[in-house]
Tab-separated table of C-alpha atoms in Angstrom:
chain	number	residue	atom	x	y	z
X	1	UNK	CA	26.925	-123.846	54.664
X	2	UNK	CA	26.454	-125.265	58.192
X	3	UNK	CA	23.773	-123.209	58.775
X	4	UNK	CA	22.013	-123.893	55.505
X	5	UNK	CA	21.479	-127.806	56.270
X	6	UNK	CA	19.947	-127.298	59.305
X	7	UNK	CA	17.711	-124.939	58.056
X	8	UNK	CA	16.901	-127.100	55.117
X	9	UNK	CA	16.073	-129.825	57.686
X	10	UNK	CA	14.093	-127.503	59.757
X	11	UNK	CA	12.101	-126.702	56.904
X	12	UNK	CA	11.254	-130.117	55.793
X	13	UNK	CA	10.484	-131.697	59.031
X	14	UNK	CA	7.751	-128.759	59.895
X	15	UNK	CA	6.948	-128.815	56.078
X	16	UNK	CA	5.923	-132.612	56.104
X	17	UNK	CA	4.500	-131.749	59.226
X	18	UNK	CA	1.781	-129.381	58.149
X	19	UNK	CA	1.014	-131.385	54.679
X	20	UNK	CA	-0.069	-134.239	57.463
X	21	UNK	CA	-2.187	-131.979	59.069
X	22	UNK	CA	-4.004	-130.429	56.449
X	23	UNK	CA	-4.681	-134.162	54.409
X	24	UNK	CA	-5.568	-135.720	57.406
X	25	UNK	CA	-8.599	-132.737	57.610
X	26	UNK	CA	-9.778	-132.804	54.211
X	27	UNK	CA	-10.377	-136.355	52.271
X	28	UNK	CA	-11.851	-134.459	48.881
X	29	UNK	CA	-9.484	-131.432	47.744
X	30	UNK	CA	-8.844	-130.624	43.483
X	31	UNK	CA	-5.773	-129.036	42.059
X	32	UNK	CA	-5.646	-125.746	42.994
X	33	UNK	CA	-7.016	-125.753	47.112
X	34	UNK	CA	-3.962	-128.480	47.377
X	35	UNK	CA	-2.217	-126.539	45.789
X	36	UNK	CA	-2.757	-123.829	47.468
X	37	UNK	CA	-1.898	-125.790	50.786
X	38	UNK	CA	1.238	-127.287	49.790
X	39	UNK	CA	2.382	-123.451	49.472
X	40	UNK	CA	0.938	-122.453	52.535
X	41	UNK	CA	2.343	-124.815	54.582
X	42	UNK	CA	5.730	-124.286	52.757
X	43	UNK	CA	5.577	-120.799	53.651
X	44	UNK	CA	4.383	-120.981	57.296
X	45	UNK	CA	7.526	-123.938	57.550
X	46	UNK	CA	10.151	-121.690	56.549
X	47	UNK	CA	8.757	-119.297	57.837
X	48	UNK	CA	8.737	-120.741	61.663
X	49	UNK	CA	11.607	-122.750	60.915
X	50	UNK	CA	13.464	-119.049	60.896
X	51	UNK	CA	10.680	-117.145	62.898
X	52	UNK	CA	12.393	-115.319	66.026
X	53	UNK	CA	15.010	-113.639	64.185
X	54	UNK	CA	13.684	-111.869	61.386
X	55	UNK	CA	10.391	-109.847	60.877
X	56	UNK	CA	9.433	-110.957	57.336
X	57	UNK	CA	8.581	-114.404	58.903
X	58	UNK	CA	6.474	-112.655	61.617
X	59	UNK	CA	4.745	-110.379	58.763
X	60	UNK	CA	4.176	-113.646	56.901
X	61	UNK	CA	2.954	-115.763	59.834
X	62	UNK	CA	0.372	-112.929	60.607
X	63	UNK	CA	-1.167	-112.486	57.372
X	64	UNK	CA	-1.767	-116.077	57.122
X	65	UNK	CA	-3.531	-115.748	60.499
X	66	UNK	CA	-5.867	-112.945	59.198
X	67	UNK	CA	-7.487	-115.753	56.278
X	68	UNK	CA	-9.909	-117.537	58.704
X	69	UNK	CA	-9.858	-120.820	56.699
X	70	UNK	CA	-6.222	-121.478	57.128
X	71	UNK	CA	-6.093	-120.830	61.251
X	72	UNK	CA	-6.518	-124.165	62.403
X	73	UNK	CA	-3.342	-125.016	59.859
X	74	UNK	CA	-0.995	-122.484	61.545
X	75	UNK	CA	-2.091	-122.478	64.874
X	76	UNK	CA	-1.718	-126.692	64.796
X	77	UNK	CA	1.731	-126.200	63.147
X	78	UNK	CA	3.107	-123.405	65.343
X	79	UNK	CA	1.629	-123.928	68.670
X	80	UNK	CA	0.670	-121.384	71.186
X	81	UNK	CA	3.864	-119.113	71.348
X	82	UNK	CA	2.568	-117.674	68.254
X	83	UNK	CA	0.181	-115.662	69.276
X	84	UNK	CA	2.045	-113.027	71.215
X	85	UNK	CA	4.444	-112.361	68.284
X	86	UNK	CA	2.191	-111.044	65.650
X	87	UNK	CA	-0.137	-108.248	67.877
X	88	UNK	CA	4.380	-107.073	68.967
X	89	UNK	CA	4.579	-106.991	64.681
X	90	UNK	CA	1.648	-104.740	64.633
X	91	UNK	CA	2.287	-102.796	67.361
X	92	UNK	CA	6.085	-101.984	65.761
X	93	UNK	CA	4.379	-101.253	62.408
X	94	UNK	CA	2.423	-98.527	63.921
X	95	UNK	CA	4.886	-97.046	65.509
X	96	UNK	CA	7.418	-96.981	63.149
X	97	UNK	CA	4.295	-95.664	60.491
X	98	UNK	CA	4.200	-92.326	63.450
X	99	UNK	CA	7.929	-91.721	63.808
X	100	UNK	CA	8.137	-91.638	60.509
X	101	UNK	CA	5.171	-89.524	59.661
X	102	UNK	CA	6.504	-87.269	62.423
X	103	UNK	CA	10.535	-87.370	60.929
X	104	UNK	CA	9.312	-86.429	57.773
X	105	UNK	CA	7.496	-83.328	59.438
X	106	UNK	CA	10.447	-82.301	60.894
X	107	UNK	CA	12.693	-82.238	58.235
X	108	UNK	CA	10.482	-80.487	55.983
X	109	UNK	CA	10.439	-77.801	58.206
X	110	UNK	CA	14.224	-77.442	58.994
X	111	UNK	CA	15.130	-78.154	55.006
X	112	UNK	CA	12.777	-75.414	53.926
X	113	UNK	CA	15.798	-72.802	53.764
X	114	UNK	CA	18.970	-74.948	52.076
X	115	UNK	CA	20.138	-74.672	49.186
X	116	UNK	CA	20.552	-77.356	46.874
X	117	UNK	CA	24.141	-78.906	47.284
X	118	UNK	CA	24.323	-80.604	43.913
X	119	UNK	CA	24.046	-78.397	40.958
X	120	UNK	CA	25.518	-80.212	38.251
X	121	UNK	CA	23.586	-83.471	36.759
X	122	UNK	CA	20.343	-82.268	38.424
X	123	UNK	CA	18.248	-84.310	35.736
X	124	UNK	CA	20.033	-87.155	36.061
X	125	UNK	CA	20.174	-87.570	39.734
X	126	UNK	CA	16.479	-86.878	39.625
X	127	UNK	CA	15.763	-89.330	37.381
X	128	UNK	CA	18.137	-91.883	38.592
X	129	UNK	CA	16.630	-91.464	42.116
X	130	UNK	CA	13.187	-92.122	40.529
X	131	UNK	CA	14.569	-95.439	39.005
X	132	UNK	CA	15.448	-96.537	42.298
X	133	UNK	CA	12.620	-95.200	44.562
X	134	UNK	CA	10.121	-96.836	42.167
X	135	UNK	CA	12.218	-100.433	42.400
X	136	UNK	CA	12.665	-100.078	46.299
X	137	UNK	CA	8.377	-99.700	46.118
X	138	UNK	CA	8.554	-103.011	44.208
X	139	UNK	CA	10.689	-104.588	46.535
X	140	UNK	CA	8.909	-103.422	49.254
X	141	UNK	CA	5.504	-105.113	47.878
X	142	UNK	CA	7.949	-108.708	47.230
X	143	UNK	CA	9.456	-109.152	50.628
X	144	UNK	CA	6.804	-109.363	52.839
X	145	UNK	CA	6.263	-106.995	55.989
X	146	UNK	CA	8.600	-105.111	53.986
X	147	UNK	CA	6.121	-101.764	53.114
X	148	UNK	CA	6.606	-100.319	56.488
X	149	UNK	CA	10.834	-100.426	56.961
X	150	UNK	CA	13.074	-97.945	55.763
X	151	UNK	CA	15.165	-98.801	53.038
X	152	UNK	CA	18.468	-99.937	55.133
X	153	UNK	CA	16.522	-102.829	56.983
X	154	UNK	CA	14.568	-103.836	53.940
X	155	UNK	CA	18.053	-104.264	52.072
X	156	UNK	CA	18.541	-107.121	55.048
X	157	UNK	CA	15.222	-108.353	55.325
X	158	UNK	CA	15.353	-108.586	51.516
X	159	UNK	CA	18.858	-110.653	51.854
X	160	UNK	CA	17.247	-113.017	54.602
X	161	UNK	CA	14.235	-113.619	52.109
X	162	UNK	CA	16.056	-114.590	49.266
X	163	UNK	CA	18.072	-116.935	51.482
X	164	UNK	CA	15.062	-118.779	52.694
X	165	UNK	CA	13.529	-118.959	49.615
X	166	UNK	CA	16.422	-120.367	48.000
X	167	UNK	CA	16.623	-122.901	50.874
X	168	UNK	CA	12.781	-123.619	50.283
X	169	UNK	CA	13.228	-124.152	46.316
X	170	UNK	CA	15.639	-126.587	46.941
X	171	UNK	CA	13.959	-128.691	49.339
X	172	UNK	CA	10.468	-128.622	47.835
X	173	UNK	CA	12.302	-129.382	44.043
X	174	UNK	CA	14.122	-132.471	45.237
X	175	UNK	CA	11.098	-133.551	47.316
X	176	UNK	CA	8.890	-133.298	44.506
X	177	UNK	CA	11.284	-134.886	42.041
X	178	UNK	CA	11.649	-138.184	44.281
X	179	UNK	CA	7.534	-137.879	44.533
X	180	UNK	CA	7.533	-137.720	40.501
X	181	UNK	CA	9.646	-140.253	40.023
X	182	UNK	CA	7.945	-142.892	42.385
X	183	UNK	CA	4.232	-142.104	40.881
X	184	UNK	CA	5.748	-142.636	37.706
X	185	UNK	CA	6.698	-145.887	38.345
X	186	UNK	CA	3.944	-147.288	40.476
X	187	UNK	CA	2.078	-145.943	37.287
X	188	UNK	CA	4.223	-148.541	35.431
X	189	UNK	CA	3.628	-151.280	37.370
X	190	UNK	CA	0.264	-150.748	37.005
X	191	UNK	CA	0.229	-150.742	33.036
X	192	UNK	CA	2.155	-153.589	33.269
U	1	UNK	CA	14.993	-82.327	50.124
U	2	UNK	CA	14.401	-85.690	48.293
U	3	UNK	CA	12.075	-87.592	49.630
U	4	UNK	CA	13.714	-90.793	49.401
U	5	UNK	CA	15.828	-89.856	52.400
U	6	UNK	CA	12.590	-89.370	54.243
U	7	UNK	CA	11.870	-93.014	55.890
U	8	UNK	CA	14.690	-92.569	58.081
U	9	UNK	CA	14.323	-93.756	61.333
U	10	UNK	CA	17.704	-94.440	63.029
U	11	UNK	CA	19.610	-91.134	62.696
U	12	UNK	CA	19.178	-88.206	64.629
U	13	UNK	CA	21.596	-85.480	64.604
U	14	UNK	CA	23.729	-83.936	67.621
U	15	UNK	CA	25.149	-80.510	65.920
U	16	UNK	CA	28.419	-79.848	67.592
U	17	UNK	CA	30.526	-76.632	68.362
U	18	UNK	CA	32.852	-76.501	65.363
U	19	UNK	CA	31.720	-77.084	62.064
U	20	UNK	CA	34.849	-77.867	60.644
U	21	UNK	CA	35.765	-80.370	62.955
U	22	UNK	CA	34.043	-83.906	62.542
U	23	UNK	CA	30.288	-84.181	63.845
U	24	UNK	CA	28.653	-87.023	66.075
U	25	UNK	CA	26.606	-88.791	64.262
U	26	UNK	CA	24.167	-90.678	66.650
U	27	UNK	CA	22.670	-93.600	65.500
U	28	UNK	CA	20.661	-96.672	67.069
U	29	UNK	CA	22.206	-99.657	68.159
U	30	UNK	CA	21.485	-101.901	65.136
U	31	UNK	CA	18.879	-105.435	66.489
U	32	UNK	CA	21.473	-108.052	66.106
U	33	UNK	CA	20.005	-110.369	63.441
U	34	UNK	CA	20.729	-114.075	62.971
U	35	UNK	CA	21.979	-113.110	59.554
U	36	UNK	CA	24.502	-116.271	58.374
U	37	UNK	CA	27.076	-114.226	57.041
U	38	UNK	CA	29.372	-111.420	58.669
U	39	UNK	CA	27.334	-108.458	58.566
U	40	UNK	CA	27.132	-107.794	62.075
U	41	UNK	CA	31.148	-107.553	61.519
U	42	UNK	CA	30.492	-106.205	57.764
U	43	UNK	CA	30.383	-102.636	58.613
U	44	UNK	CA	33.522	-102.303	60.121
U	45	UNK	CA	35.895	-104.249	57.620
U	46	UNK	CA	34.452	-101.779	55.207
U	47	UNK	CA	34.790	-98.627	56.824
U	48	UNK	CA	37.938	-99.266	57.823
U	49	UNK	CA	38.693	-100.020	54.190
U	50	UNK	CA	37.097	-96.826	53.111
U	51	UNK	CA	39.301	-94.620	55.448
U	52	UNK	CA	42.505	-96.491	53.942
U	53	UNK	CA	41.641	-95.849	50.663
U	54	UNK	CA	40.818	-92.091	51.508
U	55	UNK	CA	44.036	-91.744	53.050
U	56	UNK	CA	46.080	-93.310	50.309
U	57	UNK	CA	44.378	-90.957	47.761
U	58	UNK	CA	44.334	-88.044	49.390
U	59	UNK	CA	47.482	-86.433	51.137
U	60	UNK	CA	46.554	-82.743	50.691
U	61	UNK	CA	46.451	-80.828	53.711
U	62	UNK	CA	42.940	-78.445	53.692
U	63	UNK	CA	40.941	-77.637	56.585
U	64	UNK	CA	37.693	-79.450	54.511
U	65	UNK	CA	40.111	-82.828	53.758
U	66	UNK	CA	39.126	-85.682	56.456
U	67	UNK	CA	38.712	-89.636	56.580
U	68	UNK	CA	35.590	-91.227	58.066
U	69	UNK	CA	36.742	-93.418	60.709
U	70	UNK	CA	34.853	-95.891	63.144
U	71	UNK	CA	34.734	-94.757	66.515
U	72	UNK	CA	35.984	-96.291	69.165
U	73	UNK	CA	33.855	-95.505	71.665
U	74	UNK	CA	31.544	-98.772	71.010
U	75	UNK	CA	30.783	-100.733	73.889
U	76	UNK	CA	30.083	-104.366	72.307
U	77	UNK	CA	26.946	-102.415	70.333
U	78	UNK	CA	27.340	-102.112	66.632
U	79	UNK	CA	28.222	-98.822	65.517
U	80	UNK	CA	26.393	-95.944	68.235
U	81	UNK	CA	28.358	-93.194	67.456
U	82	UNK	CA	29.773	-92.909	63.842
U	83	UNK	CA	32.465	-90.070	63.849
U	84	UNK	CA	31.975	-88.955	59.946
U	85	UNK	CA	34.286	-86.240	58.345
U	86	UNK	CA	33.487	-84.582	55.237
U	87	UNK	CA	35.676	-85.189	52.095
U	88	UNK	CA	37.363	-82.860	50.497
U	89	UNK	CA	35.112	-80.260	48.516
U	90	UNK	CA	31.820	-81.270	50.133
U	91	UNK	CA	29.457	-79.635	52.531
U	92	UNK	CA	29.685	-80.335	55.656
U	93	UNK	CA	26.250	-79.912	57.193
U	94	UNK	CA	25.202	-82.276	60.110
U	95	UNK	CA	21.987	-83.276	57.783
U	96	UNK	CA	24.598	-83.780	54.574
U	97	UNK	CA	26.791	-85.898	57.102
U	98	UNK	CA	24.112	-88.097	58.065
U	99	UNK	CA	22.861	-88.665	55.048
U	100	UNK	CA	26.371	-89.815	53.426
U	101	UNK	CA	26.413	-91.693	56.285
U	102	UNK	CA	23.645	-93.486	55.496
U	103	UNK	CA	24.029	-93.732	51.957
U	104	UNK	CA	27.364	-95.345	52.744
U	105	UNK	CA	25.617	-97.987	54.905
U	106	UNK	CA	23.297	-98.679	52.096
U	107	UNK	CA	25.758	-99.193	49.540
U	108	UNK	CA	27.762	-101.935	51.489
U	109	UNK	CA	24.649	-103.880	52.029
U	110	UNK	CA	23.713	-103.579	48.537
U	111	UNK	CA	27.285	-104.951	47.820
U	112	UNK	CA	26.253	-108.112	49.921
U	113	UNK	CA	23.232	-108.284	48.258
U	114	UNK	CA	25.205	-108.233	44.834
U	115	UNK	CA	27.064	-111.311	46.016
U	116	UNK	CA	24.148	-112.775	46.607
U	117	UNK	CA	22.337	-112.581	43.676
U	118	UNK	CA	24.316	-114.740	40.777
U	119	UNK	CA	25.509	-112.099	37.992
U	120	UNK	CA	25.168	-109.216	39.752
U	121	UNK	CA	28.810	-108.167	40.481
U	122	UNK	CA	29.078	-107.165	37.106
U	123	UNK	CA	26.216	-104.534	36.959
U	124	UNK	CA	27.123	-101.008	38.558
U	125	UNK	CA	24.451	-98.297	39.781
U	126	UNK	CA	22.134	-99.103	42.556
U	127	UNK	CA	18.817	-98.891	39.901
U	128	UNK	CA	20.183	-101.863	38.473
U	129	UNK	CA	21.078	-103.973	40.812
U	130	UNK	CA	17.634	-103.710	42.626
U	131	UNK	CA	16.129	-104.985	39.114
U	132	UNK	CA	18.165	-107.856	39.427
U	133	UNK	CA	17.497	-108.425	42.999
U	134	UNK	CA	13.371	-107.997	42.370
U	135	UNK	CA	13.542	-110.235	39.210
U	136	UNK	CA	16.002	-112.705	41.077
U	137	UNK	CA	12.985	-112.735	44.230
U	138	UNK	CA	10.150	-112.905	41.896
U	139	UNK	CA	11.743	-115.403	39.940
U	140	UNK	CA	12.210	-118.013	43.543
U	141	UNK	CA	8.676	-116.785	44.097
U	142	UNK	CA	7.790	-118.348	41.106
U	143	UNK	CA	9.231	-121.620	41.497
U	144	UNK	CA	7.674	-121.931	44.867
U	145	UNK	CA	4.487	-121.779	43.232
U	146	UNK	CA	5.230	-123.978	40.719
U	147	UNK	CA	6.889	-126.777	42.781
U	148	UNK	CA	3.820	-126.656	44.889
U	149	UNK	CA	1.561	-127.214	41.834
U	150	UNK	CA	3.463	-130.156	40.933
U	151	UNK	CA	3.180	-131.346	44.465
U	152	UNK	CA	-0.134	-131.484	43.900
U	153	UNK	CA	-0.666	-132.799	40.629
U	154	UNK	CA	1.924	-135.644	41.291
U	155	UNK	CA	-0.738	-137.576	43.312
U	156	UNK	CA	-4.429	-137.580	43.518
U	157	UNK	CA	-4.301	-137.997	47.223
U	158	UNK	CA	-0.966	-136.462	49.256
U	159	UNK	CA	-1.475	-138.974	51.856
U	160	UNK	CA	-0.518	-142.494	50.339
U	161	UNK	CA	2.726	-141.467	49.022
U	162	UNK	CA	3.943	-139.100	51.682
U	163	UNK	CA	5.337	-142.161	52.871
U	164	UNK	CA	7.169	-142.620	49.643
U	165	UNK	CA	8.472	-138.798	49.762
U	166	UNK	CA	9.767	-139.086	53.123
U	167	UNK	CA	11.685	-142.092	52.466
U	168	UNK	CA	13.372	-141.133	49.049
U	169	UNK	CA	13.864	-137.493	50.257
U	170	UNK	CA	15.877	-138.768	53.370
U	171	UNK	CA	17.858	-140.580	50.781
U	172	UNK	CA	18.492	-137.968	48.996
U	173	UNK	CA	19.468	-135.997	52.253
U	174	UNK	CA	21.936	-138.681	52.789
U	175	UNK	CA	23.536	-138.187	49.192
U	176	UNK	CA	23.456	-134.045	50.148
U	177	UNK	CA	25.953	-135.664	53.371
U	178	UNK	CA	23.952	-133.350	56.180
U	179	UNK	CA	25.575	-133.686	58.826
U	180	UNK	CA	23.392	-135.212	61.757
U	181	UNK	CA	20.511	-136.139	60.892
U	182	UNK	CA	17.838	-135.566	63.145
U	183	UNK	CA	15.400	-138.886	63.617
U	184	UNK	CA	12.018	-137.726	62.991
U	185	UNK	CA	10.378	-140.411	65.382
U	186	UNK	CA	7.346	-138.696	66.350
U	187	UNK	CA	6.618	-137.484	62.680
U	188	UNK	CA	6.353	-140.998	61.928
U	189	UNK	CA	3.927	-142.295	65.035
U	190	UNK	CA	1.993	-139.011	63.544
U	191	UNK	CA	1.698	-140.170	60.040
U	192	UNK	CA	0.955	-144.197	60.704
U	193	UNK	CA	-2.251	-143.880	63.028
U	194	UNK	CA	-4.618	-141.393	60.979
U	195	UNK	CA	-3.676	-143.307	57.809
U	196	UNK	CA	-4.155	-146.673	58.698
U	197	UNK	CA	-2.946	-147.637	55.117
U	198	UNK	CA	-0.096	-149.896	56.310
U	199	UNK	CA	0.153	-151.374	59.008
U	200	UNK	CA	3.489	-152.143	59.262
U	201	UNK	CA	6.021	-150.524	61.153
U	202	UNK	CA	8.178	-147.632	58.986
U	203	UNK	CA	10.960	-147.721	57.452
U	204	UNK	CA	13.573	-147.993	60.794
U	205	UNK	CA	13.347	-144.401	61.721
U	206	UNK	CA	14.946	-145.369	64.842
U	207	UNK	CA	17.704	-146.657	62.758
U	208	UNK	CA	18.229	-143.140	61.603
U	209	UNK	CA	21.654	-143.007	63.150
U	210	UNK	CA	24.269	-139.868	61.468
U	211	UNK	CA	26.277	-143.596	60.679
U	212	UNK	CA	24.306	-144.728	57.911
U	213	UNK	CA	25.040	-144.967	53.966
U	214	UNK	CA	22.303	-147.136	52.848
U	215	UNK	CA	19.402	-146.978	54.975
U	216	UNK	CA	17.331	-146.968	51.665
U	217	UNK	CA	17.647	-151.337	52.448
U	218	UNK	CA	15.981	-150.730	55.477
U	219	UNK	CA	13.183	-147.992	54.441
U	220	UNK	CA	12.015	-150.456	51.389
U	221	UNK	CA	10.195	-153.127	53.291
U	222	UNK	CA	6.660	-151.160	54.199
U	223	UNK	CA	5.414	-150.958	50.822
U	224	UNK	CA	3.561	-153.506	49.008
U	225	UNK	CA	5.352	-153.360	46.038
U	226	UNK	CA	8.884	-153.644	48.250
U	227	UNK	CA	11.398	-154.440	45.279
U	228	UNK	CA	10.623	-151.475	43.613
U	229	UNK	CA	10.597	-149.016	45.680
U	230	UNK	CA	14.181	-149.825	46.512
U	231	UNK	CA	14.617	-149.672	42.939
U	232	UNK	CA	13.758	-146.689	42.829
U	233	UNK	CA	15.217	-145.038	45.348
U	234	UNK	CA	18.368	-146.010	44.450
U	235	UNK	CA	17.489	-144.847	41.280
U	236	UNK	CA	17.634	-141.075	43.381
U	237	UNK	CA	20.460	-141.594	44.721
U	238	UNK	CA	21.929	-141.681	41.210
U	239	UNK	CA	19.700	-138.827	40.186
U	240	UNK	CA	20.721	-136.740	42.867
């Protein structure tokens, strides 16, 4: 897809851009804090790489604001725009967390009197509705931002996700395979 | 009512003079999102499928016996007013409307979803699906955690072989024929002057023209150990 290469290069140029950053900080890091870097920086690329249009990358972008140590790693990497989007993210949240409180309210009230339309199968479309309001909770906890939408935009935040993150995999894989493959070697030389 | 129905926050209900006749539905005009494929055009294709098929199956004249069409009322927004008509046999409350309304939306996306998600056409009901879907998202989150842990075990210090990665992965991005490639020029002022490690110019960035096949010649000579890096990158272009 057209779209899909640009995004791809999108992703690696910021990607690249915030491993610079964050090794030209730190000259002593083991396993696990670079590891942990590497992902963060993967994340916050993609994420920017895709960040007006969708609100997962806004939800993602603010979290990683919240963790103090990794700030100066976003804020270097995004630049200053960033700052108004996340307090609009949290501002939505609330208010969709009211009309929602105040929906449910309402319709409690005016459903108090109906009768129930279905009356055959009433186990089974009980239990088959608990299947699937227990997997939209888990999906809700995956995609992130995605605990206060209603299920019909997390369905296309969820769809946007797994795009990105199939557009990530496949940049970091081949990225780290050519990385593999050239330590491996200079390894060799070495030996030899 | 269930309470999965209850997070609803487009829909809100206009009850109309004749309850037999079809009900406005008002919803929300929908945020346009840069999603890559149709959806913004999805709905439509599918509701206008849905009233064909309805109409095909059904001929039977009854007062209850309608087709849910797409109104055409919109004014360049997605879908404000959805004129919904009860089937044949079902109740047709403004709330029960609404909600079939709804549930109808929700099934076409999951349908997109299905496509997206390899092996999924095959499963029916939405309970399984979504399984697939979380295990599909968990599984991508997975490898994103794993690739980076590789990424870090590969070298002791990310710095010396960035160089290396950049070099070999815009090889590879050759192979993968994108389409322009975008010369990352100022990445590469960035990356020479805190590392200090060689002084040489890079690889010809400049000469990152959409033109080139083998710029791999040209990206070889910084290294030390010049020969083999070409080696190996053409080595990846094999791989790859």
């Amino acid at each position: 897809m057209h779209t899909s290469s640009t995004l791809k290069k999108e992703f690696l140029k910021k990607w690249i851009k915030g491993l610079q950053i964050c090794c030209s900080s730190n000259k002593k890091m083991d396993l696990m804090e670079r590891k942990k870097k590497i992902k963060l920086s993967a994340d916050i690329a993609m994420a920017s790489a895709k960040n007006p249009a969708t609100s997962w990358s806004n939800a993602l972008i603010s979290e990683a604001k919240k963790n103090k140590q990794d700030t100066i790693l976003v804020n270097s990497l995004l630049g200053t725009e960033s700052d108004l989007k996340p307090q609009k993210n949290t501002d939505r949240i609330i208010s969709v967390h009211k009309r929602v409180q105040y929906k449910k309210i309402l319709k409690r009230s005016c459903n108090a009197g109906k009768r129930m339309n279905k009356k055959k199968n009433l186990v089974a479309t009980i239990l088959a509705k608990r299947l699937v309001k227990k997997r939209t909770k888990v999906l809700k906890r995956l995609v992130p931002g995605g605990e206060s939408m209603n299920e019909f935009s997390l369905i296309k935040e969820a769809m946007d996700y797994m795009l990105s993150l199939k557009v990530q995999v496949d940049v970091m894989r081949s990225v780290v395979t050519a990385a593999e493959v050239l330590s491996e070697d200079k390894l060799m030389k070495l030996v030899e | 009512m269930e309470t999965d129905n209850s997070l609803e926050t487009t829909s809100s209900i206009l009850p109309n003079s004749s309850p037999n006749n079809f009900n406005l539905v008002k919803e929300e005009p929908i945020d346009s999102d840069s999603l890559h494929n149709s959806s913004p055009n999805l709905s439509d294709p599918i509701i206008s499928k849905s009233t064909k098929r309805k109409e095909r199956e059904k001929n039977v004249k009854s007062s209850a016996k309608k087709s849910k069409n797409v109104a055409n009322e919109t004014d360049g927004e997605e879908l404000p007013y959805v004129h919904v008509r009860a089937r044949r046999g079902q109740a047709t409350d403004s709330h029960s409307l609404a909600e079939r309304a709804r549930r109808e939306k929700i099934n076409a996306r999951m349908k997109l979803l299905q496509e997206l998600v390899p092996g999924c056409n095959k499963i029916s009901g939405t309970a399984m699906v979504l399984d697939e879907i979380i295990n599909h998202v968990q599984s991508l989150q997975h490898q994103v955690e794993f690739l980076s842990m590789r990424l870090a075990a590969v070298h002791p210090n990310i710095d010396i072989n960035l160089d290396n990665i950049f070099s070999a992965e815009s090889g590879s991005l050759m192979e993968c024929s994108f389409p322009a490639m975008v010369s990352p020029q100022p990445l590469s002022h960035q990356l020479w002057q805190p590392d200090g490690l060689t002084p040489q110019p890079l690889w010809g960035v400049e000469e990152m023209n959409p033109n080139f096949i083998t710029p791999e010649n040209s990206l070889l000579s910084y290294d030390s150990s010049g020969n083999s890096v070409s080696l190996y990158t053409n080595q990846l272009k094999m791989e790859l």
